[in-house]
Amino acid sequence: MICRRSARFAITAIVLAILIAEIVHYIADEPGRFREVYRGAVQTAYPEYSIEQSSYARIDPISTEFSMVAFPYGSGRNDQTPHNIFGEVSVNAMRRVHTPSLPDTNMTALLRSFNGGNGTDEAAKAHAKNALDDLSENAYANAIIELTIPMGERQLTDSFGEFFEIRSDAVFLFLSSRAEGMKKPVYWRACAVYAVDCKKLSSIELYRRWVSRIIWLDRIGFRQLGLNVDQLQRSAQEGRIYGLLTYGFPKPALLEILSHPEVRAIRIARAWELDD
């Protein structure tokens, strides 16, 4: 009798736990919030890729999901990395996240050793100058720009506005140095999340909007993506920019940017000529 009672209690507890998980799943993964939060999470976790997604999210008793495609920034025509990767991003009722496998690119090591905001480094700057000098005069590059000190959005625009518009979708922001609890700096590409607003509103304010939509349940899934929610929130409070990822900039512009005292180094992820 005791064994039967214990078995009934265990079954009841399991069923109740499943029901609670499903209720939380339907509330927490409301499609609009899910699409906004997790498209930003995947993009923030993988600065090496441009993440594009479908305009809808589907919720069912098992999971919530949306389709995505990733295009690697750091790869050339002859690289082994695929040029586009299709798949689904999903979160199930137990908060497990599934994403397509996105392999490291030749940009990954540069991200993991990012040193923006850590002051002047003359040796690193000289090395960057030599690397840029070695490029052909008509070369273009995807490059990581490390700043000597973290800057506000207005300060960055005042210093580098002649070279780029930080609200465009060709310049992306790093909002921390090597982040605590993360292998890469906090990365922000506003147009990946807010395509309508990204070219007319502050990138930092859009980042804060995104962070405000993250709830405590997302910590589990974010951790699987290599993201530390506490660090994301600290970056939102600070609102400072430690560096930039520039996409397809010509060699002369990169050399001129490197000459600024606010630039610690420029690290080339990929360079090419127009006939590549």
XYZ file of N, CA and C in Angstrom:
828
model
N 0.829 -1.209 0.000
C 0.000 0.000 0.000
C 0.864 1.260 0.000
N 1.891 1.227 0.849
C 2.789 2.388 0.932
C 3.499 2.595 -0.403
N 3.895 1.495 -1.041
C 4.595 1.600 -2.322
C 3.678 2.197 -3.383
N 2.388 1.761 -3.394
C 1.455 2.317 -4.368
C 1.217 3.794 -4.135
N 1.077 4.148 -2.842
C 0.870 5.558 -2.510
C 2.074 6.385 -2.933
N 3.261 5.892 -2.695
C 4.476 6.610 -3.095
C 4.565 6.751 -4.611
N 4.175 5.688 -5.320
C 4.202 5.736 -6.776
C 3.216 6.763 -7.306
N 1.981 6.774 -6.703
C 0.990 7.758 -7.134
C 1.487 9.171 -6.864
N 2.118 9.351 -5.704
C 2.641 10.682 -5.359
C 3.725 11.112 -6.347
N 4.609 10.169 -6.699
C 5.689 10.488 -7.636
C 5.128 10.844 -9.010
N 4.127 10.064 -9.458
C 3.522 10.337 -10.769
C 2.824 11.688 -10.756
N 2.098 11.965 -9.664
C 1.421 13.260 -9.544
C 2.420 14.414 -9.564
N 3.538 14.246 -8.858
C 4.563 15.295 -8.818
C 5.164 15.525 -10.191
N 5.400 14.431 -10.926
C 5.970 14.561 -12.275
C 5.005 15.274 -13.199
N 3.733 14.852 -13.154
C 2.720 15.492 -14.008
C 2.593 16.969 -13.664
N 2.588 17.292 -12.373
C 2.485 18.688 -11.950
C 3.691 19.487 -12.442
N 4.876 18.894 -12.337
C 6.079 19.590 -12.796
C 6.019 19.852 -14.299
N 5.510 18.865 -15.059
C 5.382 19.050 -16.502
C 4.389 20.156 -16.817
N 3.262 20.158 -16.101
C 2.252 21.199 -16.328
C 2.807 22.584 -16.021
N 3.541 22.701 -14.914
C 4.127 23.994 -14.556
C 5.134 24.427 -15.616
N 5.958 23.468 -16.071
C 6.944 23.790 -17.112
C 6.251 24.269 -18.380
N 5.141 23.615 -18.740
C 4.419 24.012 -19.950
C 3.790 25.392 -19.794
N 3.229 25.679 -18.628
C 2.634 26.999 -18.393
C 3.697 28.088 -18.489
N 4.830 27.843 -17.820
C 5.933 28.803 -17.870
C 6.417 28.967 -19.310
N 6.485 27.844 -20.034
C 6.926 27.873 -21.427
C 6.035 28.772 -22.272
N 4.743 28.654 -22.126
C 3.821 29.447 -22.935
C 3.845 30.922 -22.533
N 4.082 31.186 -21.253
C 4.130 32.586 -20.805
C 5.469 33.230 -21.188
N 6.577 32.535 -20.861
C 7.907 33.113 -21.072
C 8.271 33.197 -22.549
N 7.770 32.240 -23.337
C 8.161 32.177 -24.741
C 7.080 32.712 -25.666
N 6.370 33.726 -25.188
C 5.449 34.440 -26.076
C 6.211 34.796 -27.343
N 5.676 34.476 -28.526
C 6.479 34.529 -29.759
C 7.208 35.841 -30.014
N 6.544 36.982 -29.763
C 7.209 38.261 -30.017
C 8.430 38.462 -29.144
N 8.301 38.190 -27.841
C 9.442 38.331 -26.926
C 10.518 37.318 -27.267
N 10.124 36.083 -27.536
C 11.090 35.041 -27.862
C 11.911 35.426 -29.088
N 11.236 35.883 -30.134
C 11.929 36.247 -31.371
C 12.914 37.382 -31.112
N 12.495 38.372 -30.353
C 13.352 39.525 -30.063
C 14.554 39.130 -29.216
N 14.302 38.394 -28.133
C 15.368 38.074 -27.182
C 16.368 37.080 -27.769
N 15.880 36.043 -28.425
C 16.802 34.995 -28.863
C 17.465 35.291 -30.201
N 16.859 36.130 -31.024
C 17.633 36.540 -32.210
C 18.818 37.380 -31.750
N 18.607 38.245 -30.736
C 19.719 39.017 -30.193
C 20.744 38.148 -29.493
N 20.286 37.117 -28.789
C 21.205 36.242 -28.062
C 22.124 35.487 -29.016
N 21.548 34.935 -30.085
C 22.383 34.180 -31.039
C 23.375 35.118 -31.721
N 22.929 36.314 -32.102
C 23.850 37.255 -32.733
C 24.942 37.703 -31.772
N 24.591 37.962 -30.523
C 25.577 38.389 -29.528
C 26.579 37.278 -29.239
N 26.127 36.037 -29.279
C 27.019 34.907 -29.016
C 27.972 34.635 -30.170
N 27.600 35.060 -31.391
C 28.399 34.742 -32.577
C 28.689 35.999 -33.403
N 29.595 36.856 -32.933
C 29.964 38.041 -33.719
C 30.577 37.694 -35.070
N 31.071 36.463 -35.223
C 31.686 36.045 -36.484
C 30.685 35.959 -37.625
N 29.402 35.941 -37.284
C 28.358 35.710 -38.275
C 27.350 36.854 -38.291
N 26.804 37.089 -39.465
C 25.606 37.911 -39.583
C 24.415 36.967 -39.468
N 23.604 37.170 -38.446
C 22.456 36.303 -38.198
C 21.200 36.973 -38.748
N 20.551 36.303 -39.659
C 19.273 36.768 -40.194
C 18.223 35.719 -39.848
N 16.982 36.161 -39.611
C 15.961 35.210 -39.221
C 14.640 35.497 -39.908
N 13.760 34.505 -39.853
C 12.422 34.691 -40.401
C 11.655 35.689 -39.539
N 10.565 36.206 -40.058
C 9.817 37.267 -39.382
C 8.786 36.739 -38.402
N 8.772 35.429 -38.149
C 7.782 34.879 -37.230
C 8.444 33.860 -36.322
N 7.787 33.571 -35.213
C 8.199 32.492 -34.328
C 6.992 31.601 -34.078
N 7.221 30.296 -33.949
C 6.141 29.335 -33.757
C 6.257 28.719 -32.370
N 5.149 28.671 -31.655
C 5.133 28.074 -30.323
C 4.209 26.866 -30.333
N 4.656 25.774 -29.704
C 3.817 24.579 -29.569
C 4.114 23.956 -28.201
N 3.449 22.869 -27.834
C 3.678 22.291 -26.502
C 5.105 21.826 -26.254
N 5.869 21.597 -27.322
C 7.226 21.090 -27.155
C 8.250 22.220 -27.059
N 8.144 23.206 -27.943
C 9.168 24.246 -27.994
C 8.652 25.472 -28.728
N 9.438 26.532 -28.652
C 9.226 27.723 -29.472
C 10.434 27.837 -30.398
N 10.205 28.205 -31.657
C 11.329 28.202 -32.584
C 11.134 29.220 -33.692
N 12.254 29.591 -34.319
C 12.221 30.375 -35.552
C 13.355 29.909 -36.453
N 13.206 30.162 -37.739
C 14.235 29.790 -38.709
C 15.277 30.887 -38.808
N 16.505 30.507 -39.079
C 17.577 31.495 -39.209
C 18.568 31.051 -40.272
N 19.345 32.017 -40.744
C 20.477 31.726 -41.618
C 21.639 32.579 -41.147
N 22.831 32.011 -41.115
C 24.034 32.704 -40.650
C 25.037 32.805 -41.786
N 25.583 34.009 -41.973
C 26.603 34.249 -42.992
C 27.906 34.625 -42.282
N 28.986 33.873 -42.446
C 30.223 34.207 -41.736
C 30.880 35.466 -42.289
N 31.285 36.370 -41.380
C 31.990 37.585 -41.773
C 33.440 37.319 -42.128
N 34.056 36.370 -41.415
C 35.505 36.256 -41.502
C 36.026 35.268 -42.504
N 35.226 34.862 -43.469
C 35.666 33.823 -44.386
C 35.729 34.317 -45.822
N 36.663 33.794 -46.569
C 36.789 34.129 -47.974
C 36.295 32.995 -48.851
N 36.405 33.190 -50.141
C 35.853 32.241 -51.101
C 36.473 30.854 -50.958
N 37.750 30.786 -50.610
C 38.436 29.500 -50.566
C 38.525 28.909 -49.163
N 37.877 29.538 -48.173
C 37.911 29.024 -46.809
C 37.013 27.792 -46.681
N 37.267 27.013 -45.629
C 36.482 25.805 -45.395
C 35.140 26.104 -44.737
N 35.013 27.250 -44.071
C 33.755 27.574 -43.405
C 32.630 27.732 -44.428
N 31.448 27.108 -44.195
C 30.337 27.277 -45.132
C 29.961 28.749 -45.275
N 29.473 29.140 -46.449
C 29.137 30.536 -46.680
C 27.755 30.909 -46.157
N 26.917 29.938 -45.916
C 25.669 30.213 -45.216
C 25.218 28.939 -44.530
N 24.634 29.096 -43.371
C 24.212 27.967 -42.541
C 22.753 28.196 -42.175
N 21.896 27.272 -42.552
C 20.470 27.368 -42.277
C 20.116 26.465 -41.094
N 19.083 26.846 -40.356
C 18.635 25.994 -39.260
C 17.560 26.651 -38.436
N 17.232 26.001 -37.316
C 16.200 26.482 -36.403
C 16.835 26.836 -35.059
N 16.346 27.909 -34.455
C 16.663 28.231 -33.066
C 15.424 27.889 -32.257
N 15.573 27.053 -31.238
C 14.412 26.640 -30.456
C 14.760 26.599 -28.979
N 13.734 26.805 -28.151
C 13.834 26.659 -26.698
C 12.681 25.775 -26.260
N 12.972 24.706 -25.527
C 11.894 23.826 -25.086
C 11.426 24.189 -23.682
N 10.455 23.456 -23.180
C 9.852 23.778 -21.885
C 10.843 23.631 -20.737
N 11.893 22.840 -20.926
C 12.918 22.681 -19.885
C 14.039 23.701 -20.042
N 13.848 24.672 -20.933
C 14.769 25.800 -21.155
C 16.052 25.386 -21.852
N 16.038 24.275 -22.548
C 17.191 23.886 -23.343
C 17.121 24.595 -24.691
N 18.249 25.180 -25.102
C 18.324 25.915 -26.363
C 19.010 25.055 -27.418
N 18.447 25.060 -28.608
C 19.086 24.389 -29.735
C 19.299 25.407 -30.844
N 20.508 25.446 -31.387
C 20.819 26.313 -32.521
C 21.586 25.501 -33.558
N 21.634 25.969 -34.803
C 22.510 25.306 -35.776
C 23.964 25.366 -35.302
N 24.747 24.395 -35.702
C 26.164 24.394 -35.366
C 26.875 25.478 -36.174
N 27.460 26.446 -35.468
C 28.188 27.541 -36.108
C 29.668 27.380 -35.765
N 30.467 26.855 -36.666
C 31.877 26.588 -36.355
C 32.681 27.867 -36.208
N 33.804 27.763 -35.524
C 34.731 28.889 -35.418
C 35.182 29.316 -36.817
N 35.451 30.605 -36.942
C 36.050 31.133 -38.165
C 37.402 31.740 -37.808
N 38.068 32.322 -38.805
C 39.361 32.941 -38.507
C 39.213 34.228 -37.715
N 37.987 34.650 -37.428
C 37.760 35.799 -36.554
C 37.656 35.385 -35.083
N 37.380 34.116 -34.808
C 37.075 33.682 -33.449
C 38.234 33.930 -32.484
N 39.449 33.586 -32.888
C 40.605 33.783 -32.007
C 40.818 35.262 -31.702
N 40.546 36.139 -32.674
C 40.685 37.575 -32.444
C 39.669 38.056 -31.412
N 38.471 37.506 -31.459
C 37.440 37.886 -30.495
C 37.824 37.436 -29.090
N 38.371 36.259 -28.976
C 38.703 35.720 -27.657
C 39.909 36.410 -27.029
N 40.688 37.119 -27.838
C 41.837 37.861 -27.295
C 41.608 39.372 -27.380
N 40.371 39.782 -27.558
C 40.026 41.199 -27.676
C 40.482 41.966 -26.429
N 41.122 43.143 -26.642
C 41.676 43.915 -25.527
C 41.225 45.365 -25.535
N 40.116 45.648 -26.158
C 39.625 47.022 -26.169
C 39.370 47.554 -24.771
N 39.648 48.856 -24.584
C 39.417 49.503 -23.299
C 40.516 49.338 -22.289
N 41.632 48.742 -22.685
C 42.722 48.459 -21.745
C 43.937 49.353 -21.942
N 43.717 50.549 -22.465
C 44.811 51.505 -22.579
C 45.627 51.350 -23.846
N 46.649 52.172 -23.949
C 47.514 52.184 -25.128
C 48.476 51.007 -25.106
N 48.718 50.426 -26.278
C 49.707 49.352 -26.426
C 50.478 49.649 -27.707
N 51.622 50.281 -27.581
C 52.385 50.714 -28.755
C 52.846 49.536 -29.608
N 53.186 48.410 -28.954
C 53.626 47.242 -29.715
C 52.485 46.682 -30.563
N 51.300 46.621 -29.980
C 50.135 46.119 -30.724
C 49.783 47.064 -31.869
N 49.932 48.361 -31.616
C 49.617 49.332 -32.655
C 50.630 49.247 -33.806
N 51.900 49.072 -33.469
C 52.928 48.935 -34.505
C 52.714 47.660 -35.320
N 52.346 46.605 -34.652
C 52.063 45.347 -35.358
C 50.885 45.529 -36.310
N 49.847 46.242 -35.861
C 48.686 46.500 -36.716
C 49.079 47.346 -37.924
N 49.956 48.331 -37.704
C 50.414 49.195 -38.801
C 51.161 48.357 -39.853
N 52.006 47.455 -39.396
C 52.748 46.598 -40.332
C 51.803 45.694 -41.119
N 50.806 45.159 -40.444
C 49.856 44.266 -41.118
C 49.056 45.015 -42.178
N 48.665 46.247 -41.875
C 47.931 47.048 -42.860
C 48.843 47.472 -44.008
N 50.088 47.823 -43.695
C 51.031 48.213 -44.745
C 51.271 47.077 -45.737
N 51.171 45.834 -45.250
C 51.421 44.680 -46.110
C 50.280 44.422 -47.096
N 49.115 45.031 -46.861
C 47.990 44.837 -47.777
C 48.210 45.631 -49.057
N 47.640 45.162 -50.145
C 47.712 45.925 -51.392
C 46.917 47.224 -51.237
N 47.218 48.190 -52.063
C 46.618 49.519 -51.906
C 45.110 49.521 -52.149
N 44.610 48.563 -52.924
C 43.167 48.514 -53.185
C 42.476 47.427 -52.367
N 43.080 47.069 -51.228
C 42.524 46.028 -50.372
C 41.380 46.562 -49.513
N 40.475 45.673 -49.200
C 39.400 45.921 -48.240
C 39.500 44.867 -47.148
N 38.952 45.175 -45.973
C 39.114 44.231 -44.870
C 37.926 44.263 -43.921
N 37.670 43.101 -43.325
C 36.854 43.009 -42.125
C 37.834 43.103 -40.961
N 37.637 44.036 -40.056
C 38.642 44.280 -39.024
C 37.993 44.611 -37.686
N 38.669 44.210 -36.630
C 38.261 44.557 -35.268
C 39.100 45.750 -34.818
N 38.434 46.826 -34.463
C 39.098 48.032 -33.959
C 38.995 48.022 -32.439
N 40.131 48.039 -31.769
C 40.162 48.111 -30.306
C 40.423 49.550 -29.887
N 39.594 50.091 -29.009
C 39.786 51.441 -28.485
C 40.658 51.398 -27.235
N 41.338 52.506 -26.967
C 42.175 52.555 -25.759
C 41.331 52.659 -24.503
N 40.252 53.422 -24.570
C 39.344 53.583 -23.434
C 37.909 53.410 -23.929
N 36.997 52.950 -23.078
C 35.597 52.855 -23.504
C 35.003 54.235 -23.725
N 34.199 54.371 -24.766
C 33.622 55.655 -25.163
C 32.107 55.590 -25.171
N 31.487 56.745 -24.932
C 30.062 56.871 -25.144
C 29.762 56.998 -26.629
N 28.493 56.838 -26.973
C 28.095 56.871 -28.378
C 28.391 58.233 -29.008
N 28.101 59.307 -28.294
C 28.354 60.647 -28.823
C 29.852 60.898 -28.997
N 30.641 60.497 -28.006
C 32.088 60.677 -28.080
C 32.673 59.914 -29.259
N 32.190 58.685 -29.471
C 32.685 57.883 -30.586
C 32.341 58.537 -31.920
N 31.129 59.051 -32.026
C 30.711 59.725 -33.256
C 31.542 60.975 -33.500
N 31.816 61.729 -32.442
C 32.628 62.937 -32.586
C 34.042 62.609 -33.064
N 34.590 61.486 -32.585
C 35.970 61.133 -32.934
C 36.094 60.478 -34.302
N 35.078 59.687 -34.689
C 35.226 58.867 -35.894
C 34.075 59.020 -36.884
N 33.256 60.037 -36.690
C 32.094 60.216 -37.553
C 32.440 60.398 -39.020
N 33.640 60.881 -39.317
C 34.025 61.051 -40.728
C 34.272 59.714 -41.421
N 34.466 58.665 -40.645
C 34.778 57.364 -41.225
C 33.563 56.438 -41.303
N 32.699 56.504 -40.307
C 31.564 55.590 -40.319
C 30.410 56.134 -39.490
N 29.232 55.633 -39.805
C 28.013 55.928 -39.068
C 27.681 54.704 -38.232
N 27.739 54.846 -36.906
C 27.591 53.656 -36.063
C 26.163 53.135 -36.035
N 25.239 53.865 -36.635
C 23.873 53.335 -36.751
C 23.656 52.594 -38.067
N 24.706 52.453 -38.860
C 24.592 51.692 -40.107
C 24.742 50.210 -39.797
N 24.495 49.365 -40.800
C 24.678 47.935 -40.606
C 26.002 47.474 -41.209
N 27.013 48.346 -41.136
C 28.359 47.975 -41.569
C 29.377 48.180 -40.453
N 28.923 48.694 -39.312
C 29.787 48.908 -38.153
C 29.043 48.383 -36.922
N 29.686 47.488 -36.198
C 29.037 46.854 -35.060
C 29.867 47.091 -33.804
N 29.239 47.011 -32.647
C 29.846 47.478 -31.410
C 30.240 46.338 -30.479
N 31.356 46.550 -29.775
C 31.727 45.712 -28.647
C 31.511 46.540 -27.382
N 30.696 46.018 -26.470
C 30.274 46.788 -25.303
C 30.955 46.323 -24.023
N 32.054 45.605 -24.156
C 32.872 45.222 -22.998
C 34.234 44.819 -23.527
N 35.188 44.663 -22.623
C 36.425 43.984 -22.987
C 36.135 42.493 -22.874
N 37.137 41.657 -22.696
C 36.837 40.235 -22.516
C 35.941 40.096 -21.294
N 34.730 39.633 -21.522
C 33.686 39.737 -20.512
C 33.756 38.607 -19.497
N 33.441 38.942 -18.249
C 33.395 37.954 -17.181
C 32.335 36.900 -17.498
N 32.724 35.628 -17.414
C 31.789 34.554 -17.668
C 31.508 34.314 -19.134
N 32.256 34.960 -20.027
C 32.066 34.812 -21.465
C 33.426 34.698 -22.138
N 33.495 33.981 -23.244
C 34.752 33.829 -23.968
C 35.029 34.979 -24.922
N 33.997 35.779 -25.186
C 34.115 36.865 -26.152
C 33.588 38.152 -25.518
N 33.948 39.303 -26.068
C 33.370 40.556 -25.563
C 31.877 40.614 -25.873
N 31.161 41.462 -25.131
C 29.741 41.674 -25.418
C 29.629 42.386 -26.763
N 28.884 41.798 -27.640
C 28.781 42.268 -29.024
C 27.356 42.726 -29.290
N 27.217 43.795 -30.083
C 25.876 44.308 -30.364
C 25.759 44.742 -31.814
N 24.851 44.096 -32.520
C 24.485 44.481 -33.872
C 23.001 44.827 -33.849
N 22.693 46.106 -33.739
C 21.310 46.541 -33.516
C 20.376 46.110 -34.639
N 20.861 46.132 -35.881
C 19.982 45.828 -37.015
C 19.597 44.359 -37.071
N 20.318 43.493 -36.359
C 19.940 42.085 -36.311
C 18.673 41.877 -35.494
N 18.401 42.807 -34.572
C 17.257 42.672 -33.668
C 16.163 43.672 -34.003
N 16.570 44.905 -34.303
C 15.606 45.993 -34.522
C 15.845 46.602 -35.905
N 15.461 45.854 -36.924
C 15.760 46.273 -38.296
C 15.109 47.595 -38.666
N 13.940 47.877 -38.114
C 13.225 49.115 -38.451
C 13.844 50.325 -37.764
N 14.256 50.157 -36.506
C 14.713 51.291 -35.704
C 16.220 51.511 -35.702
N 17.004 50.541 -36.203
C 18.443 50.572 -35.964
C 19.146 51.749 -36.623
N 18.593 52.303 -37.694
C 19.276 53.391 -38.398
C 18.782 54.771 -37.987
N 17.832 54.808 -37.031
C 17.337 56.114 -36.608
C 17.394 56.331 -35.100
N 17.612 55.267 -34.323
C 17.683 55.388 -32.873
C 19.075 55.023 -32.365
N 19.383 55.455 -31.155
C 20.666 55.173 -30.529
C 20.911 53.675 -30.408
N 22.087 53.235 -30.825
C 22.437 51.815 -30.711
C 22.458 51.367 -29.257
N 22.959 52.222 -28.380
C 23.009 51.875 -26.957
C 21.610 51.763 -26.376
N 20.726 52.683 -26.735
C 19.360 52.606 -26.221
C 18.651 51.361 -26.733
N 18.921 50.966 -27.959
C 18.327 49.738 -28.481
C 18.899 48.516 -27.760
N 20.182 48.573 -27.414
C 20.760 47.479 -26.628
C 20.082 47.394 -25.264
N 19.869 48.533 -24.624
C 19.195 48.532 -23.328
C 17.763 48.012 -23.443
N 17.097 48.342 -24.551
C 15.750 47.802 -24.772
C 15.803 46.283 -24.826
N 16.778 45.766 -25.567
C 16.901 44.308 -25.696
C 17.179 43.650 -24.343
N 18.129 44.201 -23.596
C 18.467 43.616 -22.292
C 17.255 43.641 -21.361
N 16.445 44.685 -21.425
C 15.272 44.796 -20.549
C 14.245 43.709 -20.823
N 14.315 43.068 -21.981
C 13.366 42.022 -22.340
C 13.815 40.632 -21.868
N 15.055 40.542 -21.366
C 15.572 39.265 -20.870
C 14.997 39.009 -19.476
N 14.454 37.813 -19.241
C 13.912 37.450 -17.935
C 14.794 36.390 -17.288
N 14.513 36.108 -16.010
C 15.406 35.211 -15.266
C 15.459 33.815 -15.883
N 14.367 33.364 -16.489
C 14.370 32.039 -17.111
C 15.345 31.953 -18.287
N 15.625 33.081 -18.919
C 16.537 33.077 -20.066
C 17.975 32.794 -19.664
N 18.291 32.947 -18.395
C 19.666 32.714 -17.952
C 20.139 31.306 -18.325
N 19.228 30.341 -18.241
C 19.601 28.957 -18.533
C 20.014 28.825 -19.992
N 19.159 29.317 -20.886
C 19.464 29.229 -22.308
C 20.644 30.083 -22.713
N 20.745 31.274 -22.138
C 21.862 32.157 -22.472
C 23.188 31.515 -22.067
N 23.188 30.832 -20.922
C 24.420 30.174 -20.475
C 24.866 29.124 -21.494
N 23.908 28.422 -22.093
C 24.247 27.426 -23.115
C 24.863 28.083 -24.345
N 24.516 29.345 -24.590
C 25.074 30.083 -25.725
C 26.387 30.782 -25.365
N 26.849 30.614 -24.131
C 28.098 31.254 -23.703
C 27.923 32.692 -23.281
N 26.697 33.083 -22.916
C 26.413 34.461 -22.524
C 26.129 34.544 -21.032
N 26.671 35.572 -20.392
C 26.459 35.830 -18.977
C 25.478 36.997 -18.854
N 24.268 36.733 -18.367
C 23.246 37.774 -18.304
C 23.673 38.927 -17.409
N 24.370 38.637 -16.301
C 24.844 39.713 -15.418
C 25.772 40.660 -16.175
N 26.658 40.101 -16.993
C 27.578 40.936 -17.775
C 26.817 41.742 -18.822
N 25.836 41.140 -19.447
C 25.018 41.867 -20.419
C 24.328 43.052 -19.751
N 23.825 42.842 -18.554
C 23.148 43.917 -17.826
C 24.123 45.007 -17.391
N 25.324 44.603 -16.962
C 26.330 45.612 -16.597
C 26.700 46.459 -17.806
N 26.838 45.834 -18.949
C 27.170 46.581 -20.167
C 26.054 47.559 -20.526
N 24.812 47.160 -20.290
C 23.685 48.055 -20.560
C 23.707 49.259 -19.613
N 24.017 49.024 -18.358
C 24.104 50.128 -17.394
C 25.238 51.086 -17.751
N 26.378 50.515 -18.130
C 27.543 51.347 -18.438
C 27.347 52.113 -19.741
N 26.836 51.443 -20.765
C 26.572 52.101 -22.046
C 27.828 52.618 -22.737
N 28.918 51.871 -22.637
C 30.185 52.288 -23.235
C 30.618 51.327 -24.339
N 31.372 51.864 -25.280
C 31.821 51.104 -26.444
C 33.333 50.893 -26.341
N 33.759 49.646 -26.403
C 35.161 49.270 -26.232
C 35.868 49.017 -27.567
N 35.101 48.858 -28.595
C 35.683 48.588 -29.903
C 34.586 48.392 -30.927
N 35.004 48.152 -32.160
C 34.056 48.011 -33.255
C 34.499 46.900 -34.194
N 33.532 46.301 -34.852
C 33.790 45.390 -35.954
C 33.381 46.112 -37.228
N 34.350 46.369 -38.088
C 34.072 47.057 -39.349
C 34.061 46.043 -40.472
N 33.172 46.241 -41.387
C 32.926 45.252 -42.432
C 33.183 45.886 -43.795
N 34.249 45.423 -44.473
C 34.532 45.888 -45.829
C 35.084 47.292 -45.912
N 36.010 47.659 -45.001
C 36.614 48.987 -45.022
C 37.889 48.973 -45.873
N 38.160 50.050 -46.637
C 39.375 50.099 -47.459
C 40.618 50.339 -46.599
N 41.746 49.898 -47.115
C 43.013 50.040 -46.403
C 43.305 51.480 -45.986
N 43.174 52.507 -46.862
C 43.508 53.873 -46.431
C 42.688 54.337 -45.235
N 41.396 53.989 -45.196
C 40.558 54.399 -44.074
C 41.010 53.722 -42.787
N 41.364 52.437 -42.855
C 41.823 51.733 -41.665
C 43.139 52.305 -41.146
N 44.047 52.677 -42.056
C 45.305 53.300 -41.632
C 45.058 54.630 -40.931
N 44.119 55.408 -41.466
C 43.835 56.702 -40.840
C 43.169 56.513 -39.481
N 42.269 55.539 -39.384
C 41.645 55.250 -38.094
C 42.693 54.808 -37.082
N 43.631 53.964 -37.507
C 44.683 53.477 -36.613
C 45.537 54.617 -36.069
N 45.684 55.683 -36.830
C 46.535 56.800 -36.399
C 45.928 57.591 -35.244
N 44.656 57.430 -34.969
C 44.025 58.165 -33.875
C 44.554 57.687 -32.523
N 44.791 58.595 -31.599
C 45.294 58.188 -30.278
C 44.292 57.347 -29.488
N 43.002 57.428 -29.822
C 41.997 56.639 -29.105
C 41.961 55.187 -29.552
N 42.737 54.829 -30.602
C 42.720 53.461 -31.128
C 43.927 52.692 -30.598
N 43.651 51.583 -29.954
C 44.707 50.741 -29.393
C 45.342 49.870 -30.478
N 44.505 49.249 -31.309
C 45.006 48.377 -32.378
C 43.871 48.089 -33.349
N 44.232 47.652 -34.537
C 43.276 47.133 -35.512
C 43.744 45.746 -35.907
N 42.832 44.785 -35.840
C 43.183 43.390 -36.097
C 42.346 42.890 -37.275
N 43.018 42.421 -38.294
C 42.365 42.052 -39.552
C 41.844 40.619 -39.473
N 40.550 40.474 -39.708
C 39.947 39.145 -39.749
C 40.028 38.553 -41.148
N 39.848 39.404 -42.128
C 39.949 38.959 -43.516
C 40.191 40.160 -44.397
N 41.038 40.029 -45.388
C 41.309 41.094 -46.374
C 41.144 40.520 -47.772
N 40.729 41.371 -48.701
C 40.539 40.936 -50.087
C 40.647 42.131 -51.013
N 40.795 41.848 -52.291
C 40.728 42.873 -53.319
C 39.403 42.738 -54.055
N 39.013 43.756 -54.775
C 37.684 43.774 -55.384
C 37.457 42.634 -56.358
N 38.516 42.092 -56.938
C 38.349 40.985 -57.894
C 38.392 39.627 -57.243
N 38.408 39.579 -55.862
C 38.400 38.277 -55.163
C 37.078 37.565 -55.412
